[in-house]
Short mmCIF file of N, CA and C in Angstrom, two decimals:
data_model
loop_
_atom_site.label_atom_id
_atom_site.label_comp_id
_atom_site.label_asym_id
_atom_site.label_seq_id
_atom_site.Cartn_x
_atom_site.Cartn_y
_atom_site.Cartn_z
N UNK A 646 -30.18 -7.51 2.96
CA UNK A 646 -28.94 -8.25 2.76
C UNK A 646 -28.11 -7.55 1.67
N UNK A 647 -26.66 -7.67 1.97
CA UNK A 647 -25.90 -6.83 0.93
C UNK A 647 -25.25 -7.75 0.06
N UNK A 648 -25.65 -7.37 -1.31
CA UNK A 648 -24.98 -8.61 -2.04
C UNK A 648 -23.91 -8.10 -2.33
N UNK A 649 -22.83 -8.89 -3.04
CA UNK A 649 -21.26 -8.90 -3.76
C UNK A 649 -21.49 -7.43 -4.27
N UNK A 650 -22.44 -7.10 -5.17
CA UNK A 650 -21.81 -6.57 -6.50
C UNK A 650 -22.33 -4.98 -5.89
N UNK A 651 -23.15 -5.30 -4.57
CA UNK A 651 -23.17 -3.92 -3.63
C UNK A 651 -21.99 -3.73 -3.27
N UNK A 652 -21.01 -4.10 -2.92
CA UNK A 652 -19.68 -3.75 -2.04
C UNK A 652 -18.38 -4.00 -3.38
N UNK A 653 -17.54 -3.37 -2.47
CA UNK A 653 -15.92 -3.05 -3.77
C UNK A 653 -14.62 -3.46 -2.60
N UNK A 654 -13.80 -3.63 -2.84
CA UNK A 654 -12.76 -4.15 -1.86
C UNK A 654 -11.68 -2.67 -1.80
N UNK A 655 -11.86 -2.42 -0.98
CA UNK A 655 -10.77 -0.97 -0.72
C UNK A 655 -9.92 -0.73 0.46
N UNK A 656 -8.69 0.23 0.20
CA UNK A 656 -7.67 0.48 0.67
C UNK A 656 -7.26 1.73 0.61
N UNK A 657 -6.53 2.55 1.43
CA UNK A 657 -5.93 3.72 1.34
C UNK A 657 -4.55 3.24 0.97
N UNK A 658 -3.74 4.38 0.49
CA UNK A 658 -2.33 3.75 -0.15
C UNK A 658 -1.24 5.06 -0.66
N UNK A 659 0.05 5.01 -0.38
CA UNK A 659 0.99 5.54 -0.65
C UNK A 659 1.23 4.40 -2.21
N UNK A 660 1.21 5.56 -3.58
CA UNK A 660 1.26 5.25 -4.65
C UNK A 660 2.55 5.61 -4.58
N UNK A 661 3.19 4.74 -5.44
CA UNK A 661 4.73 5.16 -5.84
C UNK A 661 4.39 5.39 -7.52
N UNK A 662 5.65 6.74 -7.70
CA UNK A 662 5.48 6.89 -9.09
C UNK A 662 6.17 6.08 -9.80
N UNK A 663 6.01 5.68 -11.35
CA UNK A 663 6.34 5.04 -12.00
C UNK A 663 7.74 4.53 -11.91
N UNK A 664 8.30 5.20 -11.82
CA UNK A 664 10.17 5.13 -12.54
C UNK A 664 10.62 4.51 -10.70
N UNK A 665 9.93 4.76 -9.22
CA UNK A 665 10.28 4.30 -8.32
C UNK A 665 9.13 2.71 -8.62
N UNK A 666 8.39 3.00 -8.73
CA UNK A 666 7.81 0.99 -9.14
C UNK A 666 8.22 0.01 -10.06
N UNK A 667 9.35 0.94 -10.88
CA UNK A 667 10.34 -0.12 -11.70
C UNK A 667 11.41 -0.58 -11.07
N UNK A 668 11.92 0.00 -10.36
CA UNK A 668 12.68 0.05 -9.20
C UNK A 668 12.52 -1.33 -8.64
N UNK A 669 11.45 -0.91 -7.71
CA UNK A 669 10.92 -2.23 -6.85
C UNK A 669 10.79 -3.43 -7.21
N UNK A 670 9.76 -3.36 -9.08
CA UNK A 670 9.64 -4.45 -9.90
C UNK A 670 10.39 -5.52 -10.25
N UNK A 671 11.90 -4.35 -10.65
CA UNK A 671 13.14 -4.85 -11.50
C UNK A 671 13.47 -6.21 -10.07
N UNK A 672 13.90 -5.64 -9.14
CA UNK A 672 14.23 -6.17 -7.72
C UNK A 672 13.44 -7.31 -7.41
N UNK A 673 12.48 -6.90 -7.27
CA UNK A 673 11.28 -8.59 -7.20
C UNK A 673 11.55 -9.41 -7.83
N UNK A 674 11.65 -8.95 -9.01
CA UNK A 674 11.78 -10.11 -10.33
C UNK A 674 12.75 -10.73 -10.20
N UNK A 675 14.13 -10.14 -9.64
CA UNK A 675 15.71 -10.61 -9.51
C UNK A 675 15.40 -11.74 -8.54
N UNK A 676 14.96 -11.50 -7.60
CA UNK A 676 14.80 -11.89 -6.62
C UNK A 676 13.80 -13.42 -6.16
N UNK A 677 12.77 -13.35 -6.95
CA UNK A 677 11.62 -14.03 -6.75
C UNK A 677 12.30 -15.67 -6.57
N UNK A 678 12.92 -16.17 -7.97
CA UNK A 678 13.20 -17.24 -8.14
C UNK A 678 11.59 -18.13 -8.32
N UNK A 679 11.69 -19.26 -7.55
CA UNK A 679 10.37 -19.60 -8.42
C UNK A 679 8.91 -19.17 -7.61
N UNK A 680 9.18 -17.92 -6.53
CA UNK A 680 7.98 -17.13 -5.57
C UNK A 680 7.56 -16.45 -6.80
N UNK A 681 6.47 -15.30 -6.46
CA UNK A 681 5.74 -14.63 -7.56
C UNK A 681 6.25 -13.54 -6.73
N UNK A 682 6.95 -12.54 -7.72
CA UNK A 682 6.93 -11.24 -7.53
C UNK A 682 5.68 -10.27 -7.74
N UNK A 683 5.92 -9.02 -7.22
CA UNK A 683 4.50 -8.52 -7.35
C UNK A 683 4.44 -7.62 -8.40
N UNK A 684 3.17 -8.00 -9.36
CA UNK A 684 3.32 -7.10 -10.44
C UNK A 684 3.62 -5.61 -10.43
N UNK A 685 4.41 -4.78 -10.81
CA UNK A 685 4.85 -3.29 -11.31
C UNK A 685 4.08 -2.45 -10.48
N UNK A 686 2.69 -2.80 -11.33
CA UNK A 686 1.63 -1.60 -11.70
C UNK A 686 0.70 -1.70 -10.33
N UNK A 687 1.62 -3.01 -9.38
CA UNK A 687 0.40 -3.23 -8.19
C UNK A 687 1.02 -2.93 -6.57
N UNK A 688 2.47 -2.37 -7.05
CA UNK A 688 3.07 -2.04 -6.14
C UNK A 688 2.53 -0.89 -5.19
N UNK A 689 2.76 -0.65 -3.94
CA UNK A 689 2.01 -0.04 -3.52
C UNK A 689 2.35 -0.01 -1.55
N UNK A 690 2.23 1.02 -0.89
CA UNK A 690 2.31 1.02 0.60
C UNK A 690 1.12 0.86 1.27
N UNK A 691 0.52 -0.21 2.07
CA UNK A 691 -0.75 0.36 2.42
C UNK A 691 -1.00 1.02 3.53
N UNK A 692 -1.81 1.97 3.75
CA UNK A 692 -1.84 3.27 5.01
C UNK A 692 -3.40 2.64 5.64
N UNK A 693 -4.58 2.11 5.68
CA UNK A 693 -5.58 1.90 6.16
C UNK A 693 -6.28 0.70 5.29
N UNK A 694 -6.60 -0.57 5.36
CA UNK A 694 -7.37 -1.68 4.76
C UNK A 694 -8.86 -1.76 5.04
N UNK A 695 -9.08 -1.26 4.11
CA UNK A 695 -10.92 -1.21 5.08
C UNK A 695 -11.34 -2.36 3.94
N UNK A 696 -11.21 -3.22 3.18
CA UNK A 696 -11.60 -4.52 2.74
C UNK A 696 -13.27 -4.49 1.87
N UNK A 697 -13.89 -5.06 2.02
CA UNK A 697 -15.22 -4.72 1.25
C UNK A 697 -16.14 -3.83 2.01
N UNK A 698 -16.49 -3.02 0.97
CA UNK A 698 -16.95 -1.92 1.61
C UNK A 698 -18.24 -1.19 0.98
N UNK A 699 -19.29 -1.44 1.19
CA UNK A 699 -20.53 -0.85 0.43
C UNK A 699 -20.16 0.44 -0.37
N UNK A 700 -20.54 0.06 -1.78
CA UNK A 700 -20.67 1.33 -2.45
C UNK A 700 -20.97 2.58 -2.00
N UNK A 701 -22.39 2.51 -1.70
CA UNK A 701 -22.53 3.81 -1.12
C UNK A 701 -21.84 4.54 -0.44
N UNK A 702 -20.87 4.29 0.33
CA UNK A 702 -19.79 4.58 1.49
C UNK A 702 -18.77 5.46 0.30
N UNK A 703 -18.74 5.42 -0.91
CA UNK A 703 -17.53 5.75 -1.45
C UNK A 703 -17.68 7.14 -1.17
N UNK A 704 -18.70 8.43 -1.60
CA UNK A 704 -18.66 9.89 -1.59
C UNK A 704 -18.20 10.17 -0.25
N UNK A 705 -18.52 9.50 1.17
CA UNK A 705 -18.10 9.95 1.96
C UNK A 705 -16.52 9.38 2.20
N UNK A 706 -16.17 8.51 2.10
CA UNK A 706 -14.73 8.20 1.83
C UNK A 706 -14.07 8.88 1.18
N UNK A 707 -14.27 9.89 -0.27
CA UNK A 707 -13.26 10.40 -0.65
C UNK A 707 -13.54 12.05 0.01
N UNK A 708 -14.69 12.05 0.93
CA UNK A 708 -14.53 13.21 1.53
C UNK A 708 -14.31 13.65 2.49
N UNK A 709 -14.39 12.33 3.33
CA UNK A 709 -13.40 11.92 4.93
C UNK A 709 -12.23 12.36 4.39
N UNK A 710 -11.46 11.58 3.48
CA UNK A 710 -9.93 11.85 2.86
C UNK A 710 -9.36 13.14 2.51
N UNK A 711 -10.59 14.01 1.61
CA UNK A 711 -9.90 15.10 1.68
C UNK A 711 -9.61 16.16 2.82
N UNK A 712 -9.96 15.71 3.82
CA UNK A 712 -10.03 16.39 5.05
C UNK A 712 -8.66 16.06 5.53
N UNK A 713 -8.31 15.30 5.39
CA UNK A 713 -6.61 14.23 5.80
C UNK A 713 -5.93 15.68 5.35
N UNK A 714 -5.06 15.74 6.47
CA UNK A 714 -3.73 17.59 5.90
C UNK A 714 -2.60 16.75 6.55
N UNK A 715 -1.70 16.77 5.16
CA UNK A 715 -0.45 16.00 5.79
C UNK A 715 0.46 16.99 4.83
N UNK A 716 2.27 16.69 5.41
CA UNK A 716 2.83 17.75 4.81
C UNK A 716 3.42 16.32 3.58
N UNK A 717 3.91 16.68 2.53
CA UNK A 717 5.14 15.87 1.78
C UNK A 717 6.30 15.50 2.77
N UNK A 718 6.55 13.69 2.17
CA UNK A 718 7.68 13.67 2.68
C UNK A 718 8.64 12.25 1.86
N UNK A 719 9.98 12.46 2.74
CA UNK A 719 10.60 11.53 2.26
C UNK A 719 10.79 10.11 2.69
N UNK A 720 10.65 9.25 1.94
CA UNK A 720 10.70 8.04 3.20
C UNK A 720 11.97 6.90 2.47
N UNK A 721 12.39 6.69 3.48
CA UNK A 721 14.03 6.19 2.80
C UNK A 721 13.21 4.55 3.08
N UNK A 722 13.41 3.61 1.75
CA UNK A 722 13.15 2.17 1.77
C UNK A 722 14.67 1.67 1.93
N UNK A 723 15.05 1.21 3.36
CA UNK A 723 16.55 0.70 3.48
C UNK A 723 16.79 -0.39 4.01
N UNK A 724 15.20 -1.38 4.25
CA UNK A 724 15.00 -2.12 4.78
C UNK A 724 14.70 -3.21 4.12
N UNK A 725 15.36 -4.78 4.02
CA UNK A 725 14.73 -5.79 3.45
C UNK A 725 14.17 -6.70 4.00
N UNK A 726 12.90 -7.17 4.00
CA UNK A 726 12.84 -8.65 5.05
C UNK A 726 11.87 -9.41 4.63
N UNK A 727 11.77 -10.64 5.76
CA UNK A 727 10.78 -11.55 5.23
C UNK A 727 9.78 -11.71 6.25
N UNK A 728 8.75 -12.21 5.86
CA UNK A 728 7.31 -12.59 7.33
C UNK A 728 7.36 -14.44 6.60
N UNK A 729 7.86 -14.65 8.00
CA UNK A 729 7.54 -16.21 7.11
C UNK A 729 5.56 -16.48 7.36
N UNK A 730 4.93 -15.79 8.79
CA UNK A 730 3.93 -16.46 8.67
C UNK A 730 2.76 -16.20 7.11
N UNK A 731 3.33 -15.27 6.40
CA UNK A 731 2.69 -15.17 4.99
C UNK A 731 3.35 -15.47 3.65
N UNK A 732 4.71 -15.54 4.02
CA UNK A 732 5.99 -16.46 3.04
C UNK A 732 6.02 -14.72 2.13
N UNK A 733 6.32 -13.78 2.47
CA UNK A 733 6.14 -12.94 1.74
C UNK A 733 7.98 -11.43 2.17
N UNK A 734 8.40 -11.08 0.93
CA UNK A 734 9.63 -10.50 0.97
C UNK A 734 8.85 -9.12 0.82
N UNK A 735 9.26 -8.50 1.72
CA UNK A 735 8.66 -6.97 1.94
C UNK A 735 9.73 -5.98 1.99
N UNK A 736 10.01 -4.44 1.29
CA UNK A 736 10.94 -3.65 2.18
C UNK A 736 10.16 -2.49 2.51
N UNK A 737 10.95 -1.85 3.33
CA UNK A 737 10.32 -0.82 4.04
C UNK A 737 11.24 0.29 4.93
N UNK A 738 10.96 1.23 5.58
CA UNK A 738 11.94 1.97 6.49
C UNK A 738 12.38 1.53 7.54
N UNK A 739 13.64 1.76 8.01
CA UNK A 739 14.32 1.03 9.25
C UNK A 739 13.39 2.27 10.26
N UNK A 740 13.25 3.14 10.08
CA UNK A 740 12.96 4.42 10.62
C UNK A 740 11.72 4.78 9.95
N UNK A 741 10.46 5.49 10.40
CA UNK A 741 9.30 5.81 9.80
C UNK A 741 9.60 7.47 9.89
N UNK A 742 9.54 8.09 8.88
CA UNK A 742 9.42 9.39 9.41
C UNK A 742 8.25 9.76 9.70
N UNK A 743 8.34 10.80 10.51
CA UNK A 743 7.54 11.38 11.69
C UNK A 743 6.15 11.43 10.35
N UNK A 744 6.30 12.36 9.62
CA UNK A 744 5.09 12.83 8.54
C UNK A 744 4.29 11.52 8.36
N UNK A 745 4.98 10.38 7.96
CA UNK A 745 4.19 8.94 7.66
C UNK A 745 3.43 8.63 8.77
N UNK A 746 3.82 8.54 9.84
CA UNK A 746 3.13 8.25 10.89
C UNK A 746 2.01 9.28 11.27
N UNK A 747 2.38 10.50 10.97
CA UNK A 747 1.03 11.35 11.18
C UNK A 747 -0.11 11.32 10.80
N UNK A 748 0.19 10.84 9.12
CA UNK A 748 -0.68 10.71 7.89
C UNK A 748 -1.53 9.79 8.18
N UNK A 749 -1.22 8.71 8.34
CA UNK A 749 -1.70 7.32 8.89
C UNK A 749 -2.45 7.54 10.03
N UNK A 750 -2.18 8.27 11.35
CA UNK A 750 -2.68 8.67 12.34
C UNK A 750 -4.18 9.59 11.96
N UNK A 751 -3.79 10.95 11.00
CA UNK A 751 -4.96 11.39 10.71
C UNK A 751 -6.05 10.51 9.79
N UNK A 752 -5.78 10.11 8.90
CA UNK A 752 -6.21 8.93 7.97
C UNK A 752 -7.16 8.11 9.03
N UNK A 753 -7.04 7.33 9.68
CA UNK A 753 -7.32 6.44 10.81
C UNK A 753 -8.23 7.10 11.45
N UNK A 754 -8.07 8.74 12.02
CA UNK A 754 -8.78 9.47 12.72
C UNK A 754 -10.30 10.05 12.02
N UNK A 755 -9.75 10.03 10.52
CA UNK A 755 -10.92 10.49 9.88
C UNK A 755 -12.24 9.36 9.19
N UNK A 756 -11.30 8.27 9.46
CA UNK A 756 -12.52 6.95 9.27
C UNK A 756 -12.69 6.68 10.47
N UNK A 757 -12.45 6.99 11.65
CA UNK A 757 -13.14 6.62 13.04
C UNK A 757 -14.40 7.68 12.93
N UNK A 758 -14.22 8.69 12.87
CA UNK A 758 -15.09 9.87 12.73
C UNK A 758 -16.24 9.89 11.62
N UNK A 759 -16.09 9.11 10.70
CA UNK A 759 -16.99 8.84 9.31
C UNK A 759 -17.76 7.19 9.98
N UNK A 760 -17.23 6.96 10.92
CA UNK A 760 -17.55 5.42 11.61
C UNK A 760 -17.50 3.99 9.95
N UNK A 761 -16.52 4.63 9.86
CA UNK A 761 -15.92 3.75 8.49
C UNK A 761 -15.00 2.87 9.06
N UNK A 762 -15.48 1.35 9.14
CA UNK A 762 -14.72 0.03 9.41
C UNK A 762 -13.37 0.16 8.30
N UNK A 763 -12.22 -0.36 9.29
CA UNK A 763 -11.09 -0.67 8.63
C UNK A 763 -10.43 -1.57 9.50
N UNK A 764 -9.15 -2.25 8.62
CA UNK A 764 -8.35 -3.33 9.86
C UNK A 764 -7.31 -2.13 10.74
N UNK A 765 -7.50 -2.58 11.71
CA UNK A 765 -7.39 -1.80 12.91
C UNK A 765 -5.76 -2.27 13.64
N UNK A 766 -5.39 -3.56 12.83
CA UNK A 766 -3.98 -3.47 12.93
C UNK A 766 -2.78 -2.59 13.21
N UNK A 767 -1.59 -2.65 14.12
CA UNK A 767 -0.95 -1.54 13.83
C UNK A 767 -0.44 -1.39 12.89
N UNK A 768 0.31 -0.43 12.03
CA UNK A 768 0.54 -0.01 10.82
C UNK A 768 2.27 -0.44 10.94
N UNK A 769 2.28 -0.80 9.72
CA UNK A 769 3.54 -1.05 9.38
C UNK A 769 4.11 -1.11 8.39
N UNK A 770 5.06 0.33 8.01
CA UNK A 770 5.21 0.26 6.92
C UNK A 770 5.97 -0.70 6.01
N UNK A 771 5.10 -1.16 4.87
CA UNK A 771 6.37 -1.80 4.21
C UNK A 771 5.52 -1.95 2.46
N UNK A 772 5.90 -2.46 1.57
CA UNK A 772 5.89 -2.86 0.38
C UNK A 772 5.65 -3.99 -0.13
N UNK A 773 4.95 -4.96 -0.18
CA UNK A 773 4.85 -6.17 -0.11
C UNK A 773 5.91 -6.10 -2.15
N UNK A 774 7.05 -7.47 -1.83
CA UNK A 774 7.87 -7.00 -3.43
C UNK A 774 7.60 -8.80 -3.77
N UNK A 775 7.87 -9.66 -2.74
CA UNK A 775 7.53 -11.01 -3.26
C UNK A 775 6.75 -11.85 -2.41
N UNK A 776 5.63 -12.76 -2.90
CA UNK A 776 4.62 -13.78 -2.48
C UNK A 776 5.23 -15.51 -2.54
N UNK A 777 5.01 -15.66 -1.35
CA UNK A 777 4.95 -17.48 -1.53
C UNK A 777 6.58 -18.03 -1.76
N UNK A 778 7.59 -16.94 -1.00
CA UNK A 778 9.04 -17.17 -1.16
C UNK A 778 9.26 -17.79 -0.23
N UNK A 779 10.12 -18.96 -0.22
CA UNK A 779 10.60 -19.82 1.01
C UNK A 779 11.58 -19.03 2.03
N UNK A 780 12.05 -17.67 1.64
CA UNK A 780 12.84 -17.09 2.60
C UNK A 780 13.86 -16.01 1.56
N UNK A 781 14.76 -14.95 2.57
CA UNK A 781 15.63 -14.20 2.03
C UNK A 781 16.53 -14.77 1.32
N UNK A 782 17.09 -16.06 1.76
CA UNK A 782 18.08 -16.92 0.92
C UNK A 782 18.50 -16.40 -0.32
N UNK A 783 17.41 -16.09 -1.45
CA UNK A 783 17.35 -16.21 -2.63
C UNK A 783 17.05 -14.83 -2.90
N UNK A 784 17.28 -14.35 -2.00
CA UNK A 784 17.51 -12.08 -2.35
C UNK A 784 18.39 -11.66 -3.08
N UNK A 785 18.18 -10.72 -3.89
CA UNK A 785 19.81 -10.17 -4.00
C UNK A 785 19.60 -8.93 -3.39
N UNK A 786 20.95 -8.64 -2.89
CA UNK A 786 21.75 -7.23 -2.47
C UNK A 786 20.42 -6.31 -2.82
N UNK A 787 20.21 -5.54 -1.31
CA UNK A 787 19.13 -4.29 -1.19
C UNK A 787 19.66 -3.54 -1.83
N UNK A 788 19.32 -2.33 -2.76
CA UNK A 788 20.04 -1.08 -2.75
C UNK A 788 18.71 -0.34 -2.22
N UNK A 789 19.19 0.61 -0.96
CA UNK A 789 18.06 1.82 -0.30
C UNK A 789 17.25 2.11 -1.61
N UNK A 790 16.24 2.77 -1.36
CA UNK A 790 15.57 3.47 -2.59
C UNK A 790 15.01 4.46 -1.72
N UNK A 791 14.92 6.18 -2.24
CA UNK A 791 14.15 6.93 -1.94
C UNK A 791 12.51 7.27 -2.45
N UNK A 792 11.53 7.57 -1.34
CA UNK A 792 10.43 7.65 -2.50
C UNK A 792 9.83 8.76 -1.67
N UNK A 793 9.36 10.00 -2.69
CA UNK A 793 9.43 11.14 -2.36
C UNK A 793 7.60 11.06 -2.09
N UNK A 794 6.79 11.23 -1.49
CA UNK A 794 5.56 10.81 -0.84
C UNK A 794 4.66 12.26 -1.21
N UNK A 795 4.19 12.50 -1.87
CA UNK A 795 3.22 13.44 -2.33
C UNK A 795 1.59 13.58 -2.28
N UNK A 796 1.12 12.41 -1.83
CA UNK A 796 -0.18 12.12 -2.30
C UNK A 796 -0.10 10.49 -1.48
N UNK A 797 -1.59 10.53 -1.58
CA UNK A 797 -2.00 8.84 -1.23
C UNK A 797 -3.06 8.95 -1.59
N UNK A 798 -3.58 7.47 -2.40
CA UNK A 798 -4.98 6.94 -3.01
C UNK A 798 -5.87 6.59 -2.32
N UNK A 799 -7.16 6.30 -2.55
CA UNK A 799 -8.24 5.40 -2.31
C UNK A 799 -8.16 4.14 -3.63
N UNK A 800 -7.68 3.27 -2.84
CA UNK A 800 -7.32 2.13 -4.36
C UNK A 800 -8.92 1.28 -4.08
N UNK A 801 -8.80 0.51 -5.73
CA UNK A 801 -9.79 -0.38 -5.32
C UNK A 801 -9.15 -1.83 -6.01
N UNK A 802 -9.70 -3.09 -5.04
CA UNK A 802 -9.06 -4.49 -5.45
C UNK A 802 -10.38 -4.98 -5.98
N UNK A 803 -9.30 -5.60 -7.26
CA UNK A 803 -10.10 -6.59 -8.20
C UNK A 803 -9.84 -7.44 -9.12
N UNK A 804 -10.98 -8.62 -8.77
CA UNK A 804 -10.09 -9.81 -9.64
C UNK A 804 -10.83 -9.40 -11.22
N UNK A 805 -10.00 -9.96 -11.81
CA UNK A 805 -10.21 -9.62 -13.61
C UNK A 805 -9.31 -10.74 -14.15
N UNK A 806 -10.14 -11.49 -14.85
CA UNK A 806 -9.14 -12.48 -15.36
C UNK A 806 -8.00 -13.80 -14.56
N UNK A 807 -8.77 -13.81 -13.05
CA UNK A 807 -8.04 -14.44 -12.11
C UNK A 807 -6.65 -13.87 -12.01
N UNK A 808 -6.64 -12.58 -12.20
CA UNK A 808 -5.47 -11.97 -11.59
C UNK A 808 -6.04 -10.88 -10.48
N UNK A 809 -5.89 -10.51 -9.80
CA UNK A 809 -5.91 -9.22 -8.67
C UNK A 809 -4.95 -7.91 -9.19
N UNK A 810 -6.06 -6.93 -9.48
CA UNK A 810 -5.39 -5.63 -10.15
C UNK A 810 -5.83 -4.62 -8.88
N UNK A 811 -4.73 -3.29 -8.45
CA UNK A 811 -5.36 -2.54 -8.08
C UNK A 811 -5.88 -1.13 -8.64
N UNK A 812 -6.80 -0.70 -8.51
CA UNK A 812 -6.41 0.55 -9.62
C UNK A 812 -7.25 1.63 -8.27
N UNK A 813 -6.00 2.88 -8.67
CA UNK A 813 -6.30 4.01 -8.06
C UNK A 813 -7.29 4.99 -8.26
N UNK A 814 -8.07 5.23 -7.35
CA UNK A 814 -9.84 5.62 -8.12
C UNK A 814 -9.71 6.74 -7.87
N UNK A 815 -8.69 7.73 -6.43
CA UNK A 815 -9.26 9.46 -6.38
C UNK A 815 -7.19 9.02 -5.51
N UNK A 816 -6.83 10.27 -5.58
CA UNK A 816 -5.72 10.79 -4.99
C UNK A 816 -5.56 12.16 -4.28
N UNK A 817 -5.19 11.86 -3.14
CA UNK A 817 -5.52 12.79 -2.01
C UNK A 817 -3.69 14.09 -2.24
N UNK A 818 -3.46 15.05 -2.21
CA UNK A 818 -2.48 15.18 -2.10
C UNK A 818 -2.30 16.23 -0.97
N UNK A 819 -1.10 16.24 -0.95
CA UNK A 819 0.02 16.91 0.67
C UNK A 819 -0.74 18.32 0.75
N UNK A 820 -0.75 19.05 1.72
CA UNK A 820 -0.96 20.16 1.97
C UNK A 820 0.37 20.57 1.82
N UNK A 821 0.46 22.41 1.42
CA UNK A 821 1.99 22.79 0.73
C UNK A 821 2.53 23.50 2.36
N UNK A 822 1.60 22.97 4.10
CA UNK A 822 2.02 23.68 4.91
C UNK A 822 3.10 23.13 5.35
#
């Protein structure tokens, strides 16, 4: 039997750099009203959810990953919206560029091949920016944001203090082909 403190809760992830997660932050916060925006430091795209996941599994996870060859790219956030079935304000690309979708594609390909469980959902990019919002109503004005895509994590989720932190444990980056 596998207990709790055998397994870690993990995710693959397009990290945004700092000065673009203030960005997002500043915006949430405008925005939230009395929803919870999502903290700064927890902002984040997710590319594959594989959820709790036995320790042991980690060496081959970050070595499935480095096998992932994706080029850099740009991905224009020009998109604002809402999912009411999770009450949650997300943005994301009206358009995916081609590279994102590849990444994700190889990513996906290399935990089928490692026979590494993940949610198997289709992918969709977006940003989760506010939780538990009754709707766009209470948005303000999108401005696009560019975010220049260099790298993606192996994050890991965890509660600490009854908050949910993610922190980025290894970072995979672009091939320069």
């Amino acid at each position: 039997m596998i207990e709790a403190a055998d397994t870690v809760r993990l995710f693959f992830a397009l990290w945004p750099d700092s000065a673009l997660q203030g960005r997002l932050a500043a915006w949430a916060k405008q925005a939230a009203g009395k929803a919870r925006p999502m903290r700064r430091e927890n902002l984040h795209m997710t590319l594959a959810f594989l959820g709790a996941t036995q320790t042991t599994l980690l060496p081959l996870l970050t070595e499935s990953a480095r096998t992932v060859r994706f080029v850099p790219f740009t991905l224009r956030l020009d998109r604002i919206a809402y999912w009411k079935h999770n009450r949650i304000i997300w943005c994301g690309a009206d358009q995916d560029p081609p590279a994102l979708s590849a990444l994700v594609g190889e990513l996906r390909a290399c935990l089928d091949a490692s026979a590494i469980a993940y949610d198997r959902k289709p992918f969709v990019s977006h940003v989760t920016l506010v939780r538990n919002a009754p709707g766009l109503q209470m948005a303000q004005p999108w401005e696009p944001l560019v975010w220049e895509a260099r790298d993606f994590a192996l994050v890991q989720s965890e509660k600490t203090d009854g908050r949910i932190s993610y922190r980025p444990l290894e970072r995979f980056s672009a091939s320069s082909a």
